[in-house]
Short mmCIF file of C-alpha atoms and ligand atoms in Angstrom, two decimals:
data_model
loop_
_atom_site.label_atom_id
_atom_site.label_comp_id
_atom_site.label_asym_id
_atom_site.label_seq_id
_atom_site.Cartn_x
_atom_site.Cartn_y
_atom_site.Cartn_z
CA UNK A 1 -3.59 -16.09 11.10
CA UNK A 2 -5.25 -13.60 13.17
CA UNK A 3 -4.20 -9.68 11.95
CA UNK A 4 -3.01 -9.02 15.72
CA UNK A 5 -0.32 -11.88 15.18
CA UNK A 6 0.55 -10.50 11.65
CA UNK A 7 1.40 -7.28 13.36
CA UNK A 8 3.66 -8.36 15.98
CA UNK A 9 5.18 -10.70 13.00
CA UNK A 10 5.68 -7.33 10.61
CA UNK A 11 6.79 -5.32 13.69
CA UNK A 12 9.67 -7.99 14.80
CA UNK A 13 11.33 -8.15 11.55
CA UNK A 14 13.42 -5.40 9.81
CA UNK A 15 11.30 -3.33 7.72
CA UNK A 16 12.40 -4.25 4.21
CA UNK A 17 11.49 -7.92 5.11
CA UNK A 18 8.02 -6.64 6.44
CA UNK A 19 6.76 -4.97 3.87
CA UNK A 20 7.12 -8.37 2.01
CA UNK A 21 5.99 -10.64 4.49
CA UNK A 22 2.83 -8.12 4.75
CA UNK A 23 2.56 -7.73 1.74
CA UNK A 24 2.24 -11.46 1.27
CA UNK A 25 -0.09 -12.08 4.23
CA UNK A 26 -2.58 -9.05 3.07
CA UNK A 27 -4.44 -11.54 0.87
CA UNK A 28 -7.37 -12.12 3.25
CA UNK A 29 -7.82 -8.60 4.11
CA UNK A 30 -10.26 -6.26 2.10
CA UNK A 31 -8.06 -3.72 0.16
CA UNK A 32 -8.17 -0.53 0.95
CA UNK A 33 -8.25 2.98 -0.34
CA UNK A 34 -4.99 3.29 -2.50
CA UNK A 35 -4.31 7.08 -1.73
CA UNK A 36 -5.28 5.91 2.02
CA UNK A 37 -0.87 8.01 8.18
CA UNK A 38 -1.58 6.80 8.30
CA UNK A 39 -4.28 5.87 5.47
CA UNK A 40 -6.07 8.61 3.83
CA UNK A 41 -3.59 11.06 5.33
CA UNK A 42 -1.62 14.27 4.36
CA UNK A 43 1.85 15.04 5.28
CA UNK A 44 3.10 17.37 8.50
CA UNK A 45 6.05 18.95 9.91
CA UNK A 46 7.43 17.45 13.18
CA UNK A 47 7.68 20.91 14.41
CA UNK A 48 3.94 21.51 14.22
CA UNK A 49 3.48 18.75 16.07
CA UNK A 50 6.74 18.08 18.06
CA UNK A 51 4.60 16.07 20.77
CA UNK A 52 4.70 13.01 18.29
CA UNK A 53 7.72 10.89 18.55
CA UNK A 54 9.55 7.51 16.98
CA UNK A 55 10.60 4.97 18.86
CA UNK A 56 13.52 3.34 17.15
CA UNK A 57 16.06 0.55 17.24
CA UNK A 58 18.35 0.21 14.56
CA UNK A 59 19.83 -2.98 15.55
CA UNK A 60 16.33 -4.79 15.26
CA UNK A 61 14.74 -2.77 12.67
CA UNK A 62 16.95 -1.68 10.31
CA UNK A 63 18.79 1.83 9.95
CA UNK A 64 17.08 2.77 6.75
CA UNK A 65 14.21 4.69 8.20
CA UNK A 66 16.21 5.54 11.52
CA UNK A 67 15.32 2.42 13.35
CA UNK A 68 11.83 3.78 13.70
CA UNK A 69 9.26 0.29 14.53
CA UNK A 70 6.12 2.17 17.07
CA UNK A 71 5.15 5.99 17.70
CA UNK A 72 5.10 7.60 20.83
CA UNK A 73 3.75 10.77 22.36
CA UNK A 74 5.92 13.36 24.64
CA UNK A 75 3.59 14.28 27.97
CA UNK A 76 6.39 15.77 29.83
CA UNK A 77 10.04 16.76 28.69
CA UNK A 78 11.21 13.80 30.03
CA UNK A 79 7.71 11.41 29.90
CA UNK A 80 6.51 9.56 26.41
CA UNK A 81 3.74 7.54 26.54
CA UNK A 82 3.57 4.49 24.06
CA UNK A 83 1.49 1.18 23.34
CA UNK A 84 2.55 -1.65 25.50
CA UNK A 85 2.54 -4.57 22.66
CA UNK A 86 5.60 -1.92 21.24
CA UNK A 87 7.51 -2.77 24.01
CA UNK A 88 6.37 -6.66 24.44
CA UNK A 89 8.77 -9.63 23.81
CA UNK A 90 7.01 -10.45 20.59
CA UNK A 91 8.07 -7.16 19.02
CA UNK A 92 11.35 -6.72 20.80
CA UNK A 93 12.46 -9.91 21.09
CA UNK A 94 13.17 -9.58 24.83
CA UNK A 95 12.80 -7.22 27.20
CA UNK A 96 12.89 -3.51 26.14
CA UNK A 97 16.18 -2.81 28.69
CA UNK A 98 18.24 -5.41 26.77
CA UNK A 99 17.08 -3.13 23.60
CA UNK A 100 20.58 -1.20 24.05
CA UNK A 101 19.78 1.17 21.10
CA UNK A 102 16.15 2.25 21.88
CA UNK A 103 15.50 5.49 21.20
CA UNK A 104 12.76 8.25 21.09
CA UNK A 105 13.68 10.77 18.09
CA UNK A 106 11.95 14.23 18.03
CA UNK A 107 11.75 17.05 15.90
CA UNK A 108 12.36 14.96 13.34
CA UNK A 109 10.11 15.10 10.25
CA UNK A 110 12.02 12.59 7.88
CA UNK A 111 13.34 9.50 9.11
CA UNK A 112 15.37 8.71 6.03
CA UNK A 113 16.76 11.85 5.01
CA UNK A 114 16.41 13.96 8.06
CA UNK A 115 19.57 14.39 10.90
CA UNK A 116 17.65 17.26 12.91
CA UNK A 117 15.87 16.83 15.84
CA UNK A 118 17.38 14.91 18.74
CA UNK A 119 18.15 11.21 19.57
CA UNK A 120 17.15 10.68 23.09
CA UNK A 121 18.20 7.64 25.05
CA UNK A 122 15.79 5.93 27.61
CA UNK A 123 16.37 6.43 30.92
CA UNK A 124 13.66 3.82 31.53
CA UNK A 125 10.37 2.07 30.42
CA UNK A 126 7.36 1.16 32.46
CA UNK A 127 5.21 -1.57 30.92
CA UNK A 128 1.83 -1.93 32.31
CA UNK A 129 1.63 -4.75 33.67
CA UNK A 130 -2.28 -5.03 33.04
CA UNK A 131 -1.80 -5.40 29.96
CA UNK A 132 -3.71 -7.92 28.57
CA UNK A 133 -2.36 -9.45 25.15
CA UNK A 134 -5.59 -11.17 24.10
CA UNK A 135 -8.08 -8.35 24.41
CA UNK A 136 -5.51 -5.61 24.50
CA UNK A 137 -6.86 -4.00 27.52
CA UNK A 138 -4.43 -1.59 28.90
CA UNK A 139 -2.13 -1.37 25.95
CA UNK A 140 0.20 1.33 27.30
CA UNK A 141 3.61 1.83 28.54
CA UNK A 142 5.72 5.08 30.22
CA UNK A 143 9.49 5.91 28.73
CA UNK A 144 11.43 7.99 30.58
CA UNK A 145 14.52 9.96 28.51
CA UNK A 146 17.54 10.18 29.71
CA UNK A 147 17.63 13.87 28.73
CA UNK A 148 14.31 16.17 28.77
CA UNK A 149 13.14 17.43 25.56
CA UNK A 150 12.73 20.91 24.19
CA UNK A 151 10.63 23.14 26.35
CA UNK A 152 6.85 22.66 24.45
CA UNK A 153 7.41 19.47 23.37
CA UNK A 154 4.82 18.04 25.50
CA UNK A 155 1.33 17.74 24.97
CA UNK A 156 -1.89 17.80 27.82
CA UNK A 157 -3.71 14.99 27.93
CA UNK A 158 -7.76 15.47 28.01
CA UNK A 159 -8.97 13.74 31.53
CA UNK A 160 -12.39 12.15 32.10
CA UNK A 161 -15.18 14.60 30.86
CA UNK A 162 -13.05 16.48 28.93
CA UNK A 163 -14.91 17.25 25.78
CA UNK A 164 -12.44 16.50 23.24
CA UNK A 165 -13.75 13.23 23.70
CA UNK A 166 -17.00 14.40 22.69
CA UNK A 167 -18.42 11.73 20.03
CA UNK A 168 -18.73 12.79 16.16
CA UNK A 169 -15.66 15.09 17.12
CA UNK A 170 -12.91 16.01 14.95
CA UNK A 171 -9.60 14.22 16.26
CA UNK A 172 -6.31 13.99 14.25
CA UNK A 173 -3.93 11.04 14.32
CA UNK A 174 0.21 11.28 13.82
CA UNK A 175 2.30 8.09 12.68
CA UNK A 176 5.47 6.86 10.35
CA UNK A 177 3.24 3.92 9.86
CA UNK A 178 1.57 2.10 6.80
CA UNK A 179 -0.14 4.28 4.25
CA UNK A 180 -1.54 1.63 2.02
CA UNK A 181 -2.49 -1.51 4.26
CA UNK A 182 0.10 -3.32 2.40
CA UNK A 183 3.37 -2.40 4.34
CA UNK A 184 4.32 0.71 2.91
CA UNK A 185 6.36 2.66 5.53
CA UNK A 186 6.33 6.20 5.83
CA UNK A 187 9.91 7.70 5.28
CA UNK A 188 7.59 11.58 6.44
CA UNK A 189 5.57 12.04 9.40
CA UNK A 190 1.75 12.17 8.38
CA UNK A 191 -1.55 12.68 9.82
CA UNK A 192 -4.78 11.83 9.18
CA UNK A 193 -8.18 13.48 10.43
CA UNK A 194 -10.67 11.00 11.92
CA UNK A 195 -13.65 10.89 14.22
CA UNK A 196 -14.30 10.07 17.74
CA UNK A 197 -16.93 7.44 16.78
CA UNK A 198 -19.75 5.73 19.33
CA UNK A 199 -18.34 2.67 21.50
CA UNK A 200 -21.24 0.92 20.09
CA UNK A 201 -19.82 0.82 16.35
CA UNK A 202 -16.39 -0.46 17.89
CA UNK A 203 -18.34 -3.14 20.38
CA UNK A 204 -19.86 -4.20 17.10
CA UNK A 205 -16.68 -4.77 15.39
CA UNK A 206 -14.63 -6.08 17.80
CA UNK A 207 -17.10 -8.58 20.35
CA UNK A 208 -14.46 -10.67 21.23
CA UNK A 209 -12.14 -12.44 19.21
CA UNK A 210 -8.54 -13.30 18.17
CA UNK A 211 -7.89 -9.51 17.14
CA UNK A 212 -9.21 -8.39 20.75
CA UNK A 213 -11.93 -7.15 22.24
CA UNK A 214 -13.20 -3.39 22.67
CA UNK A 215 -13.73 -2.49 26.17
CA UNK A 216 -15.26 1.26 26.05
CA UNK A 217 -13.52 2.08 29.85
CA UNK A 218 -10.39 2.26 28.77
CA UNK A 219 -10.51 1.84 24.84
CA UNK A 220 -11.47 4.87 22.63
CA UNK A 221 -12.92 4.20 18.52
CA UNK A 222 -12.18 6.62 15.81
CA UNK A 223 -11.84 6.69 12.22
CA UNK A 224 -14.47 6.98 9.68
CA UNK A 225 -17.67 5.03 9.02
CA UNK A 226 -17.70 4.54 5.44
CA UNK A 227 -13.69 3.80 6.14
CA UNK A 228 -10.50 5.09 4.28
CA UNK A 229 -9.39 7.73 6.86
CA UNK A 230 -7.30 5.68 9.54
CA UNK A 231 -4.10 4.55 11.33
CA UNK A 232 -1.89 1.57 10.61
CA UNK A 233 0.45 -0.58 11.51
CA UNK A 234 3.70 1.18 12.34
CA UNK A 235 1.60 4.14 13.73
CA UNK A 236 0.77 2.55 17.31
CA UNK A 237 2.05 4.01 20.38
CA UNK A 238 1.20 7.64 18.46
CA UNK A 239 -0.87 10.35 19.14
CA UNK A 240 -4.40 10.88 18.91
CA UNK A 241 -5.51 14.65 19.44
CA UNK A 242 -8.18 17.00 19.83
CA UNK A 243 -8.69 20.21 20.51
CA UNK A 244 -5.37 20.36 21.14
CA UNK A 245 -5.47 17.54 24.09
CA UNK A 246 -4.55 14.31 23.66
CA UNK A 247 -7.17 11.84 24.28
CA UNK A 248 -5.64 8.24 22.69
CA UNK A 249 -2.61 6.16 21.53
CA UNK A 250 -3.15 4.42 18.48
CA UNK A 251 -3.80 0.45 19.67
CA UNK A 252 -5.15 -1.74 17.37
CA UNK A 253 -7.76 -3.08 14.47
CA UNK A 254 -8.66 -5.22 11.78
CA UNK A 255 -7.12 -3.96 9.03
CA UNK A 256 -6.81 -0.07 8.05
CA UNK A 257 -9.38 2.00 6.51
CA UNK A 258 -11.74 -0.78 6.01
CA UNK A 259 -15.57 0.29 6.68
CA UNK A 260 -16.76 -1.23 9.47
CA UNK A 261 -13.54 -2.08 11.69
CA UNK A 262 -12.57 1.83 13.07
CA UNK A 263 -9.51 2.07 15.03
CA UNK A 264 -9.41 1.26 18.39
CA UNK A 265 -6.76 3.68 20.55
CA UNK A 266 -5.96 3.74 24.19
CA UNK A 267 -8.35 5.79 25.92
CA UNK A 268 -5.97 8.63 27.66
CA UNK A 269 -8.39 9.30 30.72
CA UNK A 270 -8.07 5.81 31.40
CA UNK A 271 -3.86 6.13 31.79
CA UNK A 272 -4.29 8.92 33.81
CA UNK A 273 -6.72 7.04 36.07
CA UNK A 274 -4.89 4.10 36.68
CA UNK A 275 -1.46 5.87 37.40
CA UNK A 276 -3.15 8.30 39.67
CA UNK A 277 -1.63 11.41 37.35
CA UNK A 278 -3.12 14.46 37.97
CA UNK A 279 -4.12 16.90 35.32
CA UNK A 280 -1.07 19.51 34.67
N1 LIG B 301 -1.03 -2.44 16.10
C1 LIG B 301 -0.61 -1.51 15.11
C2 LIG B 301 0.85 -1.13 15.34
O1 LIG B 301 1.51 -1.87 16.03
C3 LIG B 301 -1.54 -0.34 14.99
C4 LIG B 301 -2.74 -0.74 14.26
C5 LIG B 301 -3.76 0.31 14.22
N2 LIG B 301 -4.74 -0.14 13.29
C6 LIG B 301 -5.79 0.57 12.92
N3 LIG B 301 -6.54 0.08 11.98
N4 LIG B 301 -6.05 1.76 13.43
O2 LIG B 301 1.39 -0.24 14.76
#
């Protein structure tokens, strides 16, 4: 089974359940670093960072770690940007409006402990509809809250020639996600510093195939050459930042942390290009 299918199967089930089915299904990956957001990655406060959101449902995930199944990213008090396979059938079971709990919680540092920070209730979700499933071209989606967010909340988002998407750049990546490769859910918001690697490493890795294909227009690699630093599953839909811009989503891979397969993210300047957004 291909790892993108062993995703969406881990995402669609409550999170107990997944960390045993993944756990199970991990067999044919390589393992990876044991101390490896986010692999390899160090814990942060949600209000250093209050840009970085959960998207949660507890109906369909569970209520143990507040619902929380995909990360988002605030880029207006009332605008979150997320992956589009987070809101696909596969994950939600349907379409995301019949998802009558979905959520966005920020400010929130600790899903399972933590009542601060708000629950905001979508207003309404935009799904690209280029997205394509099989290479994952285009793997991003716009919510819209029902109430705005706290003034600063948002980030900017780096547009075409910015340099934060300079290559060998520093770039730091937020999740809830897997820390270990082997579904271990992050109850704490962590990050994990990466870089912005050549195309050519991620066109290597990913040629075409059943995990999907790297297209450098509107896909961005980071991560680590020698591996260990990376996202995981449970992180996509989140942030990818530097110098203080936001220049991806996290998307997809082949595993997490493993040398030779970086992460691929949504390249930003390629969502504000196809929705016509200016910079503001
Ligand atoms: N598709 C995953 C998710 O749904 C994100 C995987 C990112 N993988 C990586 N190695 N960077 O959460």
């Amino acid at each position: 089974m291909s790892m993108r299918r062993r995703l969406v199967r881990v995402l669609a089930r409550p999170l107990v359940l997944a960390a045993a089915v993944s756990a199970l299904s991990a067999g044919s990956t390589a393992p990876v670093a044991a101390d490896s957001v986010v692999i390899g990655g160090f814990p942060v406060e949600a209000s250093d960072s209050p840009w970085t959101v959960a998207l949660s449902s507890r109906d369909r995930f569970g209520g143990t770690r507040a619902g929380q199944f995909c990360g988002g990213v605030a880029v207006g008090h009332s605008t979150v940007l997320t992956a589009a396979h987070c809101l696909g059938k596969e994950v939600l079971g349907g379409p995301p409006e019949r998802v009558s709990d979905l959520r966005v919680i920020a400010g929130r540092t600790n899903l399972l402990s933590g009542r601060d920070g708000l629950e905001v209730a979508v207003r309404e979700t935009w799904v690209n509809p280029a997205y394509d499933g099989v290479s994952n071209v285009g793997d991003f989606a716009v919510i819209t809250l029902a109430q705005p967010l706290p003034a600063g909340s948002a980030i900017a988002m780096a547009a075409d020639g910015d340099p934060a998407y300079a290559v060998g750049g520093g770039a730091t990546v937020y999740g809830w996600g897997d820390t270990s490769g082997a579904g271990e859910y992050s109850n704490s918001l962590r990050a994990a510093r990466v870089r912005v690697l050549p195309d050519a490493l991620c066109e290597d890795a990913y040629p075409g195939g059943a995990d999907g294909t790297y297209d450098a227009r509107s896909m961005l690699c980071a991560g680590e050459v020698q591996g260990g630093r990376d996202a995981c599953q449970g992180d996509s839909g989140g942030p990818l930042v530097a110098q203080g811009r936001l220049i991806g989503l996290v998307s997809w891979g082949i595993g997490c942390g493993r040398a030779g397969n970086p992460g691929v993210y949504v390249r930003v300047s390629d969502i504000i290009r196809t929705l016509g957004w200016t910079r503001g």
